[in-house]
PDB file of C-alpha atoms in Angstrom:
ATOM      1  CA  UNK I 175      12.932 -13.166   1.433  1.00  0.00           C
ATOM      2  CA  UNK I 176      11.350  -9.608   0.311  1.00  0.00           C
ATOM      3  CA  UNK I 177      10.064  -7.181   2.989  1.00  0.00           C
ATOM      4  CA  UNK I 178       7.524  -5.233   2.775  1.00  0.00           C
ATOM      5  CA  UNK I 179       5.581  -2.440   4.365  1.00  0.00           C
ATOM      6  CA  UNK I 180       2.163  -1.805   5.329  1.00  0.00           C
ATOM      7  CA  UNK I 181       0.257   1.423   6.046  1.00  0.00           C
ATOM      8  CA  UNK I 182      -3.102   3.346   6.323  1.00  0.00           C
ATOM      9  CA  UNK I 183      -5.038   4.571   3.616  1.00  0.00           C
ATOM     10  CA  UNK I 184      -6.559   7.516   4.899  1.00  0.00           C
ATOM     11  CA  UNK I 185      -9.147   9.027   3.024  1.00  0.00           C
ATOM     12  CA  UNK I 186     -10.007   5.723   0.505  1.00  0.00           C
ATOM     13  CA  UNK I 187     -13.034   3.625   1.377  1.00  0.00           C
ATOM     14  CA  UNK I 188     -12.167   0.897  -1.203  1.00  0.00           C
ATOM     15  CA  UNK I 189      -9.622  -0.396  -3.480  1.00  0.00           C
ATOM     16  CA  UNK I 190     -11.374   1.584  -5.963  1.00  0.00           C
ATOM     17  CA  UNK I 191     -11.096   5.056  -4.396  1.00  0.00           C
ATOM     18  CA  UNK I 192      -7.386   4.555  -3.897  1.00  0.00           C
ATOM     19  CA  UNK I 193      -7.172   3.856  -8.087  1.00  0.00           C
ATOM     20  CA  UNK I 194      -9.270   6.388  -8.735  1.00  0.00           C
ATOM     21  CA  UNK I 195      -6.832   9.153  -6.042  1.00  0.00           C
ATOM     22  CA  UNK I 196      -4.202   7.790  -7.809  1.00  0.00           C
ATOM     23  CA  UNK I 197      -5.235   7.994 -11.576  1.00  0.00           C
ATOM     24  CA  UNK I 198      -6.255  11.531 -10.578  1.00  0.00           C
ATOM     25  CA  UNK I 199      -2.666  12.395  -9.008  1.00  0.00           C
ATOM     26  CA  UNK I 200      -0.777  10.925 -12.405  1.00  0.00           C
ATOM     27  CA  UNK I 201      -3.601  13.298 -14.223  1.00  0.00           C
ATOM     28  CA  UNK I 202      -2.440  16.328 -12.535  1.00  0.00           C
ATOM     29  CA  UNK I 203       1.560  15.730 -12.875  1.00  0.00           C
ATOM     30  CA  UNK I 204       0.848  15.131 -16.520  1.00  0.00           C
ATOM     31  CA  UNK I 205      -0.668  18.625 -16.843  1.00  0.00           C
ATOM     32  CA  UNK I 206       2.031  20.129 -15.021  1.00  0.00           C
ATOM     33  CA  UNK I 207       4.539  18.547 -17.544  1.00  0.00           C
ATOM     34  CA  UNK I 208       6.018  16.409 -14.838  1.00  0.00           C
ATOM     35  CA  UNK I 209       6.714  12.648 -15.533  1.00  0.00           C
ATOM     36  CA  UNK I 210       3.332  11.021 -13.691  1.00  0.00           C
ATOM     37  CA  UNK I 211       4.240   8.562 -11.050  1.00  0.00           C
ATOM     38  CA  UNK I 212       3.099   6.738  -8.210  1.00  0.00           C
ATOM     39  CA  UNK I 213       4.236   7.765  -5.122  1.00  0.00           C
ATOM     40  CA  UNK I 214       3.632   8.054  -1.186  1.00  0.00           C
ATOM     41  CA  UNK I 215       5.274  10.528   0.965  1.00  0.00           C
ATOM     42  CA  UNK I 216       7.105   9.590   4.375  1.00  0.00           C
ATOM     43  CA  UNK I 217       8.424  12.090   6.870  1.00  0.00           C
ATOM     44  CA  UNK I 218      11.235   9.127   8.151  1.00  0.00           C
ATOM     45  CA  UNK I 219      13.185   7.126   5.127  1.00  0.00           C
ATOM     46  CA  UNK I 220      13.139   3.285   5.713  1.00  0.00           C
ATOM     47  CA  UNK I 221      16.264   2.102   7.345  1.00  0.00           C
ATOM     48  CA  UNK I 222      15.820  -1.286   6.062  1.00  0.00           C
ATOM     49  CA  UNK I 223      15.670  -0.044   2.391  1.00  0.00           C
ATOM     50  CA  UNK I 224      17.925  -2.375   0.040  1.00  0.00           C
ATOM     51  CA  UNK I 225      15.494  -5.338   1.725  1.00  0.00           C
ATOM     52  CA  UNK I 226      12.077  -3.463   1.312  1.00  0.00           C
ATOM     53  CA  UNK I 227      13.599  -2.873  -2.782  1.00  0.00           C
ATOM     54  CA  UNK I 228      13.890  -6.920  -3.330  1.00  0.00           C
ATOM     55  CA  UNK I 229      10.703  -8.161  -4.178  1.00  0.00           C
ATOM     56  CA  UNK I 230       8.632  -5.841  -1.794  1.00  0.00           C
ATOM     57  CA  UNK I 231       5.587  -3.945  -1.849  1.00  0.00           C
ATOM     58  CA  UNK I 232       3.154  -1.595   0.296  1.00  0.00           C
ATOM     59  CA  UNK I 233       0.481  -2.915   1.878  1.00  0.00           C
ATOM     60  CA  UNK I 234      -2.752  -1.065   2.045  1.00  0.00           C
ATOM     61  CA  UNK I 235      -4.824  -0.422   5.493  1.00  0.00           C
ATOM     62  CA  UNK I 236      -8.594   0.368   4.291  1.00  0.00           C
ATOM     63  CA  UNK I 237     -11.184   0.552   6.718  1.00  0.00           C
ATOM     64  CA  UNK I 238      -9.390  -1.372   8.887  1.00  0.00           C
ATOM     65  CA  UNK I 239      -8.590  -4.126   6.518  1.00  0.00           C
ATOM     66  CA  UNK I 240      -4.974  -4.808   4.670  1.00  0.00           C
ATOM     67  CA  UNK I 241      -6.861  -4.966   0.894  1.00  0.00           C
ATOM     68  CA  UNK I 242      -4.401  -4.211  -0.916  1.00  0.00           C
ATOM     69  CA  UNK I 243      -0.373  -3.749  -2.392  1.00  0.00           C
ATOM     70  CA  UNK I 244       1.280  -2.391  -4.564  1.00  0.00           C
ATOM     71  CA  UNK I 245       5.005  -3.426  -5.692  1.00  0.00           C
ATOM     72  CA  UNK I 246       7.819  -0.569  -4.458  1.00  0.00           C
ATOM     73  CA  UNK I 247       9.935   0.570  -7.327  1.00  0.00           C
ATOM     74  CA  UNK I 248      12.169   2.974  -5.701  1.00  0.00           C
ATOM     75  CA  UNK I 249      13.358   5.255  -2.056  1.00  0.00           C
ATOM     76  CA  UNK I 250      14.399   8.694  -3.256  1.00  0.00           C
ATOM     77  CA  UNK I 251      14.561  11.569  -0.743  1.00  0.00           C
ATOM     78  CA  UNK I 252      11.778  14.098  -1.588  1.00  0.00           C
ATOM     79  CA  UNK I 253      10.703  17.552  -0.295  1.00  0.00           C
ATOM     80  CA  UNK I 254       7.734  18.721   1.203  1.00  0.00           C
ATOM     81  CA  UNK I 255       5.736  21.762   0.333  1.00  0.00           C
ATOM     82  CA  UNK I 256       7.012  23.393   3.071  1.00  0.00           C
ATOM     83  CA  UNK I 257      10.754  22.705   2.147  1.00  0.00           C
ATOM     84  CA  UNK I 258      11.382  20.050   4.755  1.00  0.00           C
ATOM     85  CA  UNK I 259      12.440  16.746   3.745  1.00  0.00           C
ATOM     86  CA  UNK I 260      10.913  13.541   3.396  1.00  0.00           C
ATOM     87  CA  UNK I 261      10.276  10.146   1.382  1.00  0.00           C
ATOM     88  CA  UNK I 262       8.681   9.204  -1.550  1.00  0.00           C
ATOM     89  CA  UNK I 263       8.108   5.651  -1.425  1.00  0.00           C
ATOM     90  CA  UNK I 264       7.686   4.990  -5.590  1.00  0.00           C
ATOM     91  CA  UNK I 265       5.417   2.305  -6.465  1.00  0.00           C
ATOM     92  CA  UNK I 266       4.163   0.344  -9.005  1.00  0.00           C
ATOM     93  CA  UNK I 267       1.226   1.581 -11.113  1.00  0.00           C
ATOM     94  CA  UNK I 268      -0.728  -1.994 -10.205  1.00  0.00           C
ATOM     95  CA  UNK I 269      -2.952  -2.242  -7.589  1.00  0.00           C
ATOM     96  CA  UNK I 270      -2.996  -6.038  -6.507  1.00  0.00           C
ATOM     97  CA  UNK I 271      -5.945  -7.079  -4.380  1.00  0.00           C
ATOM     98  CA  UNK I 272      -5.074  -9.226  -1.327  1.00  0.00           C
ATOM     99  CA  UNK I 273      -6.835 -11.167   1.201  1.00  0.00           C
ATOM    100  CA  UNK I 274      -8.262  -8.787   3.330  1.00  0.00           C
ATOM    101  CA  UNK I 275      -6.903  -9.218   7.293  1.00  0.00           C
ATOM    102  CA  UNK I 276      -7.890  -7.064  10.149  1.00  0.00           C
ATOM    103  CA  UNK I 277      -5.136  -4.558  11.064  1.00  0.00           C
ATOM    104  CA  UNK I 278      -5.672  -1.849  13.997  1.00  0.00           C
ATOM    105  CA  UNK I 279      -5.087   1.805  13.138  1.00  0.00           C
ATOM    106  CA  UNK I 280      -1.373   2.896  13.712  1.00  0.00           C
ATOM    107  CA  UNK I 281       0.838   5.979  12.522  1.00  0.00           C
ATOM    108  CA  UNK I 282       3.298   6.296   9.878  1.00  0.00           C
ATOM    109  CA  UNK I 283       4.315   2.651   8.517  1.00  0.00           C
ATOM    110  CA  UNK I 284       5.468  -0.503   9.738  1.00  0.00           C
ATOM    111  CA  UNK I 285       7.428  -3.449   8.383  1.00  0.00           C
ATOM    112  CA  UNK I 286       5.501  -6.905   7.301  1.00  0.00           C
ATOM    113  CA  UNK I 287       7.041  -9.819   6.791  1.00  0.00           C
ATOM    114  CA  UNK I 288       6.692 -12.169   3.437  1.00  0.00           C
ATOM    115  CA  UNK I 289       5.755 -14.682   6.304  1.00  0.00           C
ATOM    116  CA  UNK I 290       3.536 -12.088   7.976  1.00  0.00           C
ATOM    117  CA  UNK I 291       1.779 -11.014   4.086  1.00  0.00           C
ATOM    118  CA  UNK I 292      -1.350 -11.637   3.141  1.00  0.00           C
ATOM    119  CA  UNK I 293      -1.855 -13.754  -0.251  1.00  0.00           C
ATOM    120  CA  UNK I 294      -2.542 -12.094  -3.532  1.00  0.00           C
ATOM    121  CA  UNK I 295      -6.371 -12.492  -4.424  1.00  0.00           C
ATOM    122  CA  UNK I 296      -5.119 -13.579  -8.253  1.00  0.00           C
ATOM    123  CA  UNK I 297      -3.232 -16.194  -7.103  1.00  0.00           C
ATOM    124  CA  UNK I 298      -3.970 -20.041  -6.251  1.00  0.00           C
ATOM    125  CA  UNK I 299      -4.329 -19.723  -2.536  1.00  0.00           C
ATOM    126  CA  UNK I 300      -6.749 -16.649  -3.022  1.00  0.00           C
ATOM    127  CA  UNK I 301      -8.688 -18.401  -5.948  1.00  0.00           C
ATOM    128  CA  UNK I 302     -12.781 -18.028  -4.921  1.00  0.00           C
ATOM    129  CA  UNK I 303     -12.064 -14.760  -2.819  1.00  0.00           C
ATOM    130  CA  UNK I 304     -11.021 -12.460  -6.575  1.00  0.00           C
ATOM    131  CA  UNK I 305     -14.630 -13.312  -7.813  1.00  0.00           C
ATOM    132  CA  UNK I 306     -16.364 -11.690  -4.354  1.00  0.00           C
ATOM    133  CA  UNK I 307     -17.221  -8.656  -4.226  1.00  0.00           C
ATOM    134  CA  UNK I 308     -14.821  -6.205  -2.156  1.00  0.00           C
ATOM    135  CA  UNK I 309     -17.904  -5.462   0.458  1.00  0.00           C
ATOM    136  CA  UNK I 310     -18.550  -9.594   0.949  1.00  0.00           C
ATOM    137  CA  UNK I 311     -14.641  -9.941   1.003  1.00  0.00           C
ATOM    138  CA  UNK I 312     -14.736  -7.499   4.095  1.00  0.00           C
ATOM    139  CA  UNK I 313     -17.430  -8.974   5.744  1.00  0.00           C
ATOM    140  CA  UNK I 314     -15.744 -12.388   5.773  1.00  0.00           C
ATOM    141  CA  UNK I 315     -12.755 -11.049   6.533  1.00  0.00           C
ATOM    142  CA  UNK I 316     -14.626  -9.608   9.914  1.00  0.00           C
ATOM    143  CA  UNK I 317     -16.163 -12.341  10.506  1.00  0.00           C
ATOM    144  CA  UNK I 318     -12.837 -14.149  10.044  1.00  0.00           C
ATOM    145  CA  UNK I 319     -13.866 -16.660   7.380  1.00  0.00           C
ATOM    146  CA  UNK I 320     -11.238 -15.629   4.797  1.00  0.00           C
TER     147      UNK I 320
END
């Protein structure tokens, strides 16, 4: 059974902003004659890694919803701009909408469950939900209806 991770998307007010951050990031390494990628940076490297690598993905925290995942490809140790050391947490280029559920604000990460993971919108158990809108998807999803 995969497991995944979830954490907060600071700075993205929608599934869409967190594309469009994203597109714009692969732009920029392109430019620079670097291999674009998707990745997130971690100051501590999952201990749990050869689990979170079979089958799992990051969960996205967006206004206060999970909305969102995206498969993880890969755990390499990275480097910050200041030198010291960190994670990069590669992940796939495909943004998968989920059913949105209420999550608090935390720091760093945290480890979900498959049990614990909310369904893909795409799939059976999210059919109705893809065809919403993302605001009336987070208004049921406050309301606890979805």
């Amino acid at each position: 059974m995969a497991l995944h991770l979830v954490k907060l998307c600071v700075g993205a007010a929608s599934i869409e902003d967190l594309a469009a951050w994203q597109s714009g990031r692969m732009a920029e390494m392109a430019a620079a004659g670097e291999t674009p990628r998707i990745f997130h940076t971690t100051f501590q490297t999952p201990k749990r890694g050869d689990e979170l690598l079979d089958g799992g993905s990051l969960y996205w925290v967006i206004k206060g919803l999970i909305q969102a995942r995206q498969k993880l490809i890969a755990l390499e140790e990275g480097a910050k701009a200041d030198g010291s050391r960190c994670c990069h947490l590669i992940l796939d280029q495909q943004i998968v909408p989920v059913r949105p559920v209420p999550r608090r604000a935390f720091q760093g990460w945290r480890y979900l469950s498959a049990a614990d993971a909310p369904v893909d919108l795409s799939g059976a158990e999210g059919a109705g939900a893809a065809e919403m809108s993302a605001k009336m998807r987070r208004e049921l999803a406050e309301l606890c209806l979805i």
